[in-house]
Each structure stands twice: as C-alpha cells, then as structure tokens.
Amino acid sequence: MSAIDDLTTELAKLPGIGKKTALRLTYHLLKQPAERSLRLAGALQVLAERVHPCPRCHNLTEQDLCGICADPRRDASVICAVEEASDIGAIERSAEFRGVYHVLGGRLSPLDGVAASDLAIEDLVGRVTDGSVREVIVATNPSVEGEATALYVQQALTPSGVRVTRIARGLPVGGDLEYADGVTIAQALVARRDMT
Ligand SMILES: [Zn+2]
C-alpha cells in the first residue's frame, strides 16, 4: 500500500469524511510545504500520547485529574452527567453550572450495540455512594436514546437515595447539547426537574 493510499484510508475513517474528501485532503497536504504536514503529524502524536480520560470523571485531560475535578472552587456535591466529554465545553460556556461532571461515554443504543455496561454508569453510582453528593443532574441529549439513558441512570442511582434531576426540555428535541447556545443551556439547567 502506498503512502497516499495509507493516509487516505486513515482520513476516510474520520466522521463526515468520505473517500473523495480524504483523497482531496491528502493531495492538499502534498501541495503544502513538508513542514506543515510534519506539524500536523506532531500535533496528532502529542494528542494521542498526552490526552487521556480523567480517572474521576472521564473528562479529557493532560493532567492527573482534569482541570474541573482539580479546581477547589467547584462544588463537588453536584454532578452533571453528560454523554460525551465534548458536552462539557457547551455547559461550561453557559456559565450556569459550578459543580463537577461525569462523562458517561455515549448513550444507550441497542441498534448500535451500546449497552449499559459500555457506559460509565456503575462508576457514577460509585461516586455517589460515599454520601458527599447531594444531586446528580442528568444532561444527556434530548433524543430517544438520550432519554432512555437518563431513565436508566436515574434507576441505577435510586438505591443511593441521591436527588436526580433532568435538564429541562428547552433544548430542541434531537438537537445536540454540544451545539446549543449558552443561554439555552443555562435555561435548561435552571428549569431542571426531579426525576423521581
Ligand atoms: Zn475530572
């Protein structure tokens, strides 16, 4: 396999990039000075080597604990559960939430083969068992899978007795949290409801 085929195959595995775009990007890189490709390669290598999930909340970080878990000004008694680490940025932009997070790592989706055991739900249950957590806000996306995931999380947390709330439906149904604006997310957080 040639170097061109090799890179094209790798690029085509990225979301939203088909074979044609992959080939165009490869030829684009070949037209640029070689040091630009090397810079891109270097950035990818550093990304792969340094970025890892936070052992407490599964947010992505280059440190031992992520910046939010390590920040003493954050209220560790309120945990906001989200599907992906990329959702955290969206909620942080709303400047409404001062608690900490828990990244589930996806949403329940039997069609895609994602079961509860594939998500960090047991881990979340473990975080609330010591009694220091007073509320878990479930901020999964307002899709069918996101709602099913929220319900599953709530049921898993019920034995612990912790208060479980769900963000309000101010978000467009099927819309991704990641793309919602800060004001919309702030309203959805303020208007959250108890799930029990
Ligand atoms: Zn963390």
PDB file of C-alpha atoms and ligand atoms in Angstrom:
ATOM      1  CA  MET A   1       0.000   0.000   0.000  1.00  0.00           C
ATOM      2  CA  SER A   2       1.396   3.428  -0.951  1.00  0.00           C
ATOM      3  CA  ALA A   3       1.781   6.347   1.482  1.00  0.00           C
ATOM      4  CA  ILE A   4      -1.030   8.162  -0.345  1.00  0.00           C
ATOM      5  CA  ASP A   5      -3.406   5.180  -0.021  1.00  0.00           C
ATOM      6  CA  ASP A   6      -2.386   4.789   3.596  1.00  0.00           C
ATOM      7  CA  LEU A   7      -3.248   8.351   4.646  1.00  0.00           C
ATOM      8  CA  THR A   8      -6.401   8.408   2.515  1.00  0.00           C
ATOM      9  CA  THR A   9      -7.642   5.241   4.228  1.00  0.00           C
ATOM     10  CA  GLU A  10      -6.971   6.719   7.702  1.00  0.00           C
ATOM     11  CA  LEU A  11      -8.628  10.080   6.911  1.00  0.00           C
ATOM     12  CA  ALA A  12     -11.690   8.337   5.456  1.00  0.00           C
ATOM     13  CA  LYS A  13     -12.281   6.703   8.866  1.00  0.00           C
ATOM     14  CA  LEU A  14     -12.966  10.145  10.421  1.00  0.00           C
ATOM     15  CA  PRO A  15     -16.618  11.194  10.834  1.00  0.00           C
ATOM     16  CA  GLY A  16     -18.001  13.226   7.963  1.00  0.00           C
ATOM     17  CA  ILE A  17     -15.057  12.474   5.658  1.00  0.00           C
ATOM     18  CA  GLY A  18     -15.716  10.174   2.704  1.00  0.00           C
ATOM     19  CA  LYS A  19     -13.173   8.574   0.383  1.00  0.00           C
ATOM     20  CA  LYS A  20     -13.292  11.513  -2.022  1.00  0.00           C
ATOM     21  CA  THR A  21     -12.673  14.172   0.632  1.00  0.00           C
ATOM     22  CA  ALA A  22      -9.926  12.025   2.134  1.00  0.00           C
ATOM     23  CA  LEU A  23      -8.165  11.893  -1.201  1.00  0.00           C
ATOM     24  CA  ARG A  24      -8.574  15.655  -1.689  1.00  0.00           C
ATOM     25  CA  LEU A  25      -7.094  16.349   1.768  1.00  0.00           C
ATOM     26  CA  THR A  26      -4.170  14.032   1.062  1.00  0.00           C
ATOM     27  CA  TYR A  27      -3.336  15.815  -2.204  1.00  0.00           C
ATOM     28  CA  HIS A  28      -3.811  19.170  -0.474  1.00  0.00           C
ATOM     29  CA  LEU A  29      -1.190  18.187   2.122  1.00  0.00           C
ATOM     30  CA  LEU A  30       1.210  17.102  -0.633  1.00  0.00           C
ATOM     31  CA  LYS A  31       0.958  20.548  -2.223  1.00  0.00           C
ATOM     32  CA  GLN A  32       1.895  22.283   1.059  1.00  0.00           C
ATOM     33  CA  PRO A  33       5.458  22.660   2.356  1.00  0.00           C
ATOM     34  CA  ALA A  34       6.510  19.402   4.049  1.00  0.00           C
ATOM     35  CA  GLU A  35       6.882  21.079   7.466  1.00  0.00           C
ATOM     36  CA  ARG A  36       3.125  21.714   7.627  1.00  0.00           C
ATOM     37  CA  SER A  37       2.409  18.008   7.313  1.00  0.00           C
ATOM     38  CA  LEU A  38       5.063  17.317   9.917  1.00  0.00           C
ATOM     39  CA  ARG A  39       3.442  19.859  12.288  1.00  0.00           C
ATOM     40  CA  LEU A  40       0.086  18.128  11.814  1.00  0.00           C
ATOM     41  CA  ALA A  41       1.707  14.747  12.446  1.00  0.00           C
ATOM     42  CA  GLY A  42       3.385  16.133  15.577  1.00  0.00           C
ATOM     43  CA  ALA A  43       0.111  17.546  16.916  1.00  0.00           C
ATOM     44  CA  LEU A  44      -1.585  14.169  16.383  1.00  0.00           C
ATOM     45  CA  GLN A  45       1.226  12.349  18.144  1.00  0.00           C
ATOM     46  CA  VAL A  46       1.097  14.683  21.177  1.00  0.00           C
ATOM     47  CA  LEU A  47      -2.704  14.327  21.261  1.00  0.00           C
ATOM     48  CA  ALA A  48      -2.507  10.544  21.269  1.00  0.00           C
ATOM     49  CA  GLU A  49       0.288  10.412  23.848  1.00  0.00           C
ATOM     50  CA  ARG A  50      -0.802  13.071  26.358  1.00  0.00           C
ATOM     51  CA  VAL A  51      -4.593  13.291  26.354  1.00  0.00           C
ATOM     52  CA  HIS A  52      -6.371  10.675  28.476  1.00  0.00           C
ATOM     53  CA  PRO A  53      -9.636  10.398  30.416  1.00  0.00           C
ATOM     54  CA  CYS A  54      -9.719  11.913  33.911  1.00  0.00           C
ATOM     55  CA  PRO A  55      -9.772   8.936  36.337  1.00  0.00           C
ATOM     56  CA  ARG A  56     -12.591  10.567  38.331  1.00  0.00           C
ATOM     57  CA  CYS A  57     -14.996  11.996  35.751  1.00  0.00           C
ATOM     58  CA  HIS A  58     -13.724  10.721  32.356  1.00  0.00           C
ATOM     59  CA  ASN A  59     -13.359  14.254  31.004  1.00  0.00           C
ATOM     60  CA  LEU A  60     -10.337  14.505  28.694  1.00  0.00           C
ATOM     61  CA  THR A  61      -7.182  15.914  30.234  1.00  0.00           C
ATOM     62  CA  GLU A  62      -3.401  16.040  30.018  1.00  0.00           C
ATOM     63  CA  GLN A  63      -3.064  16.178  33.844  1.00  0.00           C
ATOM     64  CA  ASP A  64      -3.577  13.527  36.551  1.00  0.00           C
ATOM     65  CA  LEU A  65      -7.037  14.935  37.309  1.00  0.00           C
ATOM     66  CA  CYS A  66      -8.928  17.185  34.858  1.00  0.00           C
ATOM     67  CA  GLY A  67      -8.984  20.944  35.492  1.00  0.00           C
ATOM     68  CA  ILE A  68     -12.575  20.823  36.781  1.00  0.00           C
ATOM     69  CA  CYS A  69     -12.073  17.944  39.269  1.00  0.00           C
ATOM     70  CA  ALA A  70      -8.847  19.577  40.480  1.00  0.00           C
ATOM     71  CA  ASP A  71     -10.464  23.013  41.000  1.00  0.00           C
ATOM     72  CA  PRO A  72     -11.299  23.502  44.723  1.00  0.00           C
ATOM     73  CA  ARG A  73     -13.836  26.236  43.831  1.00  0.00           C
ATOM     74  CA  ARG A  74     -16.072  23.707  42.050  1.00  0.00           C
ATOM     75  CA  ASP A  75     -18.939  22.251  44.079  1.00  0.00           C
ATOM     76  CA  ALA A  76     -18.173  18.510  44.189  1.00  0.00           C
ATOM     77  CA  SER A  77     -21.585  17.781  45.745  1.00  0.00           C
ATOM     78  CA  VAL A  78     -23.383  18.359  42.422  1.00  0.00           C
ATOM     79  CA  ILE A  79     -22.502  16.096  39.488  1.00  0.00           C
ATOM     80  CA  CYS A  80     -23.708  16.798  35.956  1.00  0.00           C
ATOM     81  CA  ALA A  81     -23.796  13.588  33.874  1.00  0.00           C
ATOM     82  CA  VAL A  82     -23.205  14.095  30.147  1.00  0.00           C
ATOM     83  CA  GLU A  83     -22.850  11.745  27.178  1.00  0.00           C
ATOM     84  CA  GLU A  84     -19.508  12.925  25.822  1.00  0.00           C
ATOM     85  CA  ALA A  85     -16.542  14.964  27.053  1.00  0.00           C
ATOM     86  CA  SER A  86     -17.309  17.448  24.253  1.00  0.00           C
ATOM     87  CA  ASP A  87     -20.645  18.274  26.003  1.00  0.00           C
ATOM     88  CA  ILE A  88     -18.742  19.729  28.964  1.00  0.00           C
ATOM     89  CA  GLY A  89     -17.495  22.662  26.891  1.00  0.00           C
ATOM     90  CA  ALA A  90     -21.065  23.542  25.925  1.00  0.00           C
ATOM     91  CA  ILE A  91     -22.258  23.540  29.556  1.00  0.00           C
ATOM     92  CA  GLU A  92     -19.194  25.494  30.703  1.00  0.00           C
ATOM     93  CA  ARG A  93     -19.992  28.185  28.097  1.00  0.00           C
ATOM     94  CA  SER A  94     -23.388  28.674  29.765  1.00  0.00           C
ATOM     95  CA  ALA A  95     -21.514  29.774  32.951  1.00  0.00           C
ATOM     96  CA  GLU A  96     -24.513  28.478  34.946  1.00  0.00           C
ATOM     97  CA  PHE A  97     -23.016  25.320  36.396  1.00  0.00           C
ATOM     98  CA  ARG A  98     -20.428  25.340  39.226  1.00  0.00           C
ATOM     99  CA  GLY A  99     -20.477  21.634  40.072  1.00  0.00           C
ATOM    100  CA  VAL A 100     -18.439  18.786  38.604  1.00  0.00           C
ATOM    101  CA  TYR A 101     -19.094  16.370  35.738  1.00  0.00           C
ATOM    102  CA  HIS A 102     -19.365  12.714  34.888  1.00  0.00           C
ATOM    103  CA  VAL A 103     -18.859  11.631  31.280  1.00  0.00           C
ATOM    104  CA  LEU A 104     -20.925   8.522  30.515  1.00  0.00           C
ATOM    105  CA  GLY A 105     -19.085   7.832  27.270  1.00  0.00           C
ATOM    106  CA  GLY A 106     -22.128   7.668  24.984  1.00  0.00           C
ATOM    107  CA  ARG A 107     -25.809   6.830  25.158  1.00  0.00           C
ATOM    108  CA  LEU A 108     -27.791   3.598  25.294  1.00  0.00           C
ATOM    109  CA  SER A 109     -28.373   2.470  21.725  1.00  0.00           C
ATOM    110  CA  PRO A 110     -29.298  -1.183  21.177  1.00  0.00           C
ATOM    111  CA  LEU A 111     -29.171  -0.693  17.386  1.00  0.00           C
ATOM    112  CA  ASP A 112     -25.529   0.412  17.580  1.00  0.00           C
ATOM    113  CA  GLY A 113     -24.750  -2.277  20.148  1.00  0.00           C
ATOM    114  CA  VAL A 114     -24.254   0.198  23.032  1.00  0.00           C
ATOM    115  CA  ALA A 115     -25.432  -1.404  26.285  1.00  0.00           C
ATOM    116  CA  ALA A 116     -25.478  -0.007  29.829  1.00  0.00           C
ATOM    117  CA  SER A 117     -22.283  -1.925  30.610  1.00  0.00           C
ATOM    118  CA  ASP A 118     -20.485   0.053  27.863  1.00  0.00           C
ATOM    119  CA  LEU A 119     -21.224   3.331  29.676  1.00  0.00           C
ATOM    120  CA  ALA A 120     -19.626   4.633  32.881  1.00  0.00           C
ATOM    121  CA  ILE A 121     -22.861   4.257  34.868  1.00  0.00           C
ATOM    122  CA  GLU A 122     -21.570   1.918  37.608  1.00  0.00           C
ATOM    123  CA  ASP A 123     -18.722   4.369  38.044  1.00  0.00           C
ATOM    124  CA  LEU A 124     -21.226   7.191  38.615  1.00  0.00           C
ATOM    125  CA  VAL A 125     -23.100   5.082  41.167  1.00  0.00           C
ATOM    126  CA  GLY A 126     -19.754   4.537  42.893  1.00  0.00           C
ATOM    127  CA  ARG A 127     -19.137   8.279  43.073  1.00  0.00           C
ATOM    128  CA  VAL A 128     -22.370   8.976  44.968  1.00  0.00           C
ATOM    129  CA  THR A 129     -22.153   6.107  47.492  1.00  0.00           C
ATOM    130  CA  ASP A 130     -19.964   7.963  49.994  1.00  0.00           C
ATOM    131  CA  GLY A 131     -22.830  10.394  50.681  1.00  0.00           C
ATOM    132  CA  SER A 132     -20.981  13.596  49.791  1.00  0.00           C
ATOM    133  CA  VAL A 133     -23.016  14.087  46.589  1.00  0.00           C
ATOM    134  CA  ARG A 134     -26.425  15.733  47.020  1.00  0.00           C
ATOM    135  CA  GLU A 135     -27.585  15.971  43.404  1.00  0.00           C
ATOM    136  CA  VAL A 136     -26.941  14.371  40.021  1.00  0.00           C
ATOM    137  CA  ILE A 137     -28.169  16.407  37.057  1.00  0.00           C
ATOM    138  CA  VAL A 138     -28.675  14.165  34.033  1.00  0.00           C
ATOM    139  CA  ALA A 139     -27.807  16.228  30.960  1.00  0.00           C
ATOM    140  CA  THR A 140     -27.936  13.595  28.236  1.00  0.00           C
ATOM    141  CA  ASN A 141     -29.207  14.833  24.870  1.00  0.00           C
ATOM    142  CA  PRO A 142     -32.973  15.231  24.293  1.00  0.00           C
ATOM    143  CA  SER A 143     -33.059  12.353  21.773  1.00  0.00           C
ATOM    144  CA  VAL A 144     -34.854   8.992  22.191  1.00  0.00           C
ATOM    145  CA  GLU A 145     -31.550   7.347  23.187  1.00  0.00           C
ATOM    146  CA  GLY A 146     -30.636  10.275  25.450  1.00  0.00           C
ATOM    147  CA  GLU A 147     -33.966   9.999  27.307  1.00  0.00           C
ATOM    148  CA  ALA A 148     -33.611   6.212  27.657  1.00  0.00           C
ATOM    149  CA  THR A 149     -30.111   6.736  29.041  1.00  0.00           C
ATOM    150  CA  ALA A 150     -31.387   9.367  31.520  1.00  0.00           C
ATOM    151  CA  LEU A 151     -34.040   6.948  32.770  1.00  0.00           C
ATOM    152  CA  TYR A 152     -31.506   4.146  33.149  1.00  0.00           C
ATOM    153  CA  VAL A 153     -29.116   6.402  35.066  1.00  0.00           C
ATOM    154  CA  GLN A 154     -31.934   7.550  37.349  1.00  0.00           C
ATOM    155  CA  GLN A 155     -32.927   3.942  38.110  1.00  0.00           C
ATOM    156  CA  ALA A 156     -29.319   2.974  38.767  1.00  0.00           C
ATOM    157  CA  LEU A 157     -28.980   5.865  41.247  1.00  0.00           C
ATOM    158  CA  THR A 158     -32.314   5.274  43.055  1.00  0.00           C
ATOM    159  CA  PRO A 159     -30.887   2.871  45.716  1.00  0.00           C
ATOM    160  CA  SER A 160     -28.323   5.512  46.741  1.00  0.00           C
ATOM    161  CA  GLY A 161     -31.112   7.964  47.622  1.00  0.00           C
ATOM    162  CA  VAL A 162     -29.329  10.853  45.873  1.00  0.00           C
ATOM    163  CA  ARG A 163     -31.522  13.542  44.286  1.00  0.00           C
ATOM    164  CA  VAL A 164     -31.622  13.004  40.491  1.00  0.00           C
ATOM    165  CA  THR A 165     -32.751  15.819  38.203  1.00  0.00           C
ATOM    166  CA  ARG A 166     -33.109  16.107  34.444  1.00  0.00           C
ATOM    167  CA  ILE A 167     -32.352  19.268  32.460  1.00  0.00           C
ATOM    168  CA  ALA A 168     -35.495  20.947  31.101  1.00  0.00           C
ATOM    169  CA  ARG A 169     -36.668  20.387  27.563  1.00  0.00           C
ATOM    170  CA  GLY A 170     -35.781  23.892  26.426  1.00  0.00           C
ATOM    171  CA  LEU A 171     -33.338  22.259  24.060  1.00  0.00           C
ATOM    172  CA  PRO A 172     -34.624  21.361  20.604  1.00  0.00           C
ATOM    173  CA  VAL A 173     -35.624  17.668  20.505  1.00  0.00           C
ATOM    174  CA  GLY A 174     -32.958  15.651  18.723  1.00  0.00           C
ATOM    175  CA  GLY A 175     -30.632  18.656  18.952  1.00  0.00           C
ATOM    176  CA  ASP A 176     -27.181  18.052  20.321  1.00  0.00           C
ATOM    177  CA  LEU A 177     -26.174  19.720  23.578  1.00  0.00           C
ATOM    178  CA  GLU A 178     -22.800  20.370  22.003  1.00  0.00           C
ATOM    179  CA  TYR A 179     -24.313  22.807  19.511  1.00  0.00           C
ATOM    180  CA  ALA A 180     -26.824  24.554  21.812  1.00  0.00           C
ATOM    181  CA  ASP A 181     -26.010  28.137  22.788  1.00  0.00           C
ATOM    182  CA  GLY A 182     -25.060  29.098  26.333  1.00  0.00           C
ATOM    183  CA  VAL A 183     -28.321  30.880  27.129  1.00  0.00           C
ATOM    184  CA  THR A 184     -30.418  27.850  26.091  1.00  0.00           C
ATOM    185  CA  ILE A 185     -28.298  25.527  28.217  1.00  0.00           C
ATOM    186  CA  ALA A 186     -28.418  27.917  31.198  1.00  0.00           C
ATOM    187  CA  GLN A 187     -32.246  27.968  30.976  1.00  0.00           C
ATOM    188  CA  ALA A 188     -32.403  24.164  30.669  1.00  0.00           C
ATOM    189  CA  LEU A 189     -30.247  23.852  33.815  1.00  0.00           C
ATOM    190  CA  VAL A 190     -32.216  26.368  35.880  1.00  0.00           C
ATOM    191  CA  ALA A 191     -35.539  24.733  34.917  1.00  0.00           C
ATOM    192  CA  ARG A 192     -34.345  21.164  35.702  1.00  0.00           C
ATOM    193  CA  ARG A 193     -36.848  18.806  37.309  1.00  0.00           C
ATOM    194  CA  ASP A 194     -36.674  15.968  39.784  1.00  0.00           C
ATOM    195  CA  MET A 195     -36.842  12.629  38.003  1.00  0.00           C
ATOM    196  CA  THR A 196     -38.462  10.709  40.832  1.00  0.00           C
TER     197      THR A 196
HETATM  198 ZN    ZN B   1     -12.304  15.104  36.095  1.00  0.00          ZN
END
